[in-house]
Amino acid sequence: MSINKEQIRTALTHVFHPDKETDLISLEMIQDIIVQEKYISFTLELPEKNDKLAHSLKSKCEEAIRKFVDREAVVDITTGVNISLKRKLEGEEPAEDSSQQTAEPEQLLPGVKNMIAVASGKGGVGKSTVAANLAVGLARTGARVGLLDTDIYGPSIPTLFDIHERPNITTQKKLVPIEKYGVKLVSMGFLVDTDQAMIWRGPMVTSAVKQFMQEVEWGELDYMVLDLPPGTGDIQLTLVQTVPLTGAVIVSTPQHVALDDVRKGVAMFRKVNVPVLGVIENMSWFTPDDMPEKKYYIFGKHGARELARKLEVPFLGEIPLRESIMRSSDQGDPIVHSDPGSPAAESFLEISNRVEQALIVRNREQEETEKVEIKFRP
Ligand SMILES: Nc1ncnc2c1ncn2[C@@H]1O[C@H](COP(=O)(O)OP(=O)(O)OP(=O)(O)O)[C@@H](O)[C@H]1O
Ligand SMILES: [Mg+2]
């Protein structure tokens, strides 16, 4: 009989936190369980990095799974840090009450209805390409859209939109976004020499992004798309806690190494209670421009789709690897704008549509007070 997630959860209710006399499942310290035949993987969340209990808890989890589920199970446990657990373990506020984390930033941008982060565990998977085409795709429906490049170390928007001028400043000392292809754009690359930003540390990045929220004349927006820096480290974690995100999309390529990073990405957003709207697979297959009927699955097939299913997050679609996508990006004219009828652009447009739908669902399920309106496609 094959193993299922419920069996794993039940087994882990036998593992107790030594200081709390409560099991790890009740403490919500186990996340992202994946079962593939006898291979079981999950994240063990701990309140701090290098937690002294990590080693013993991991062994106890393994033991419990072998004892209660399958003697031959192969268990792979990743440890993650969830700072809100500290309060929970110290007997104060419950971990799930992260409303406090988002309450203050909620005021940051009252004119913005939906704030979507585009993230990836790994660099170079096409996050900025997706963010740019998603923003332009949403704007094509008549929505008011902003795109903020939070990748201070490697801003892409100046290139992707071919912008080399400096933005204007209003008399109230607010920065005016540069508008192109129907999208209001702001990037650190407009303002700072990238080499200079290289020496910035995490807190400086966060405060710069906060300033980009408050000191920019964004006006009313239906969507603000945030292009995040690659990875799931401290900078990303702080960023996603600083801004009031409506949801996040995670971009991955089909290779295994990138998929492992998707899992970390999903775990990061769940940790801070930001709904993952879905996973987008980029470079799903290669289609040469002169052989448009061909599909070469050079990085494997359906990897991200499968992982999304296992992680129980929506799969938002696939984007082919095409020279035309790269060319249009290099020329500063995203394909959704430069060649909207092409199959490559269509895959981006379908994804924008699904993101819109995912936001509608997300906002419907959200509490009344935080409900936001969405513009429907005409
Ligand atoms: N589907 C695609 N087809 C062809 N080229 C692509 C595709 N997606 C991305 N690229 C190219 O791959 C390179 C990396 O893409 P991009 O900059 O969007 O990735 P990223 O994840 O934002 O990278 P970083 O982690 O450095 O921010 C770029 O040259 C881009 O034009
Ligand atoms: Mg990028």
PDB file of C-alpha atoms in Angstrom, residues 14 26 40 84 133 182 212 238 242 254 264 294 314 316 330 351 378:
ATOM      1  CA  HIS A  14       4.053  11.048  18.321  1.00  0.00           C
ATOM      2  CA  SER A  26      -0.076  20.623  16.780  1.00  0.00           C
ATOM      3  CA  ILE A  40       9.206  11.329   2.248  1.00  0.00           C
ATOM      4  CA  SER A  84       6.861  33.459  15.018  1.00  0.00           C
ATOM      5  CA  ASN A 133       5.054  40.222 -19.232  1.00  0.00           C
ATOM      6  CA  GLY A 182       0.623  50.911 -19.908  1.00  0.00           C
ATOM      7  CA  PHE A 212       9.561  52.846  -3.028  1.00  0.00           C
ATOM      8  CA  THR A 238      12.153  40.454   5.353  1.00  0.00           C
ATOM      9  CA  THR A 242       7.531  44.355   4.970  1.00  0.00           C
ATOM     10  CA  PRO A 254      11.551  22.113 -14.895  1.00  0.00           C
ATOM     11  CA  LYS A 264      11.545  26.461  -0.230  1.00  0.00           C
ATOM     12  CA  LYS A 294       8.602  21.357 -32.480  1.00  0.00           C
ATOM     13  CA  PRO A 314      -2.284  25.914  -8.286  1.00  0.00           C
ATOM     14  CA  LEU A 316      -0.551  28.627 -13.496  1.00  0.00           C
ATOM     15  CA  ASP A 330      16.813  42.361 -24.725  1.00  0.00           C
ATOM     16  CA  ILE A 351      -0.935  33.046 -17.186  1.00  0.00           C
ATOM     17  CA  PRO A 378     -13.853  43.555 -20.561  1.00  0.00           C
TER      18      PRO A 378
END
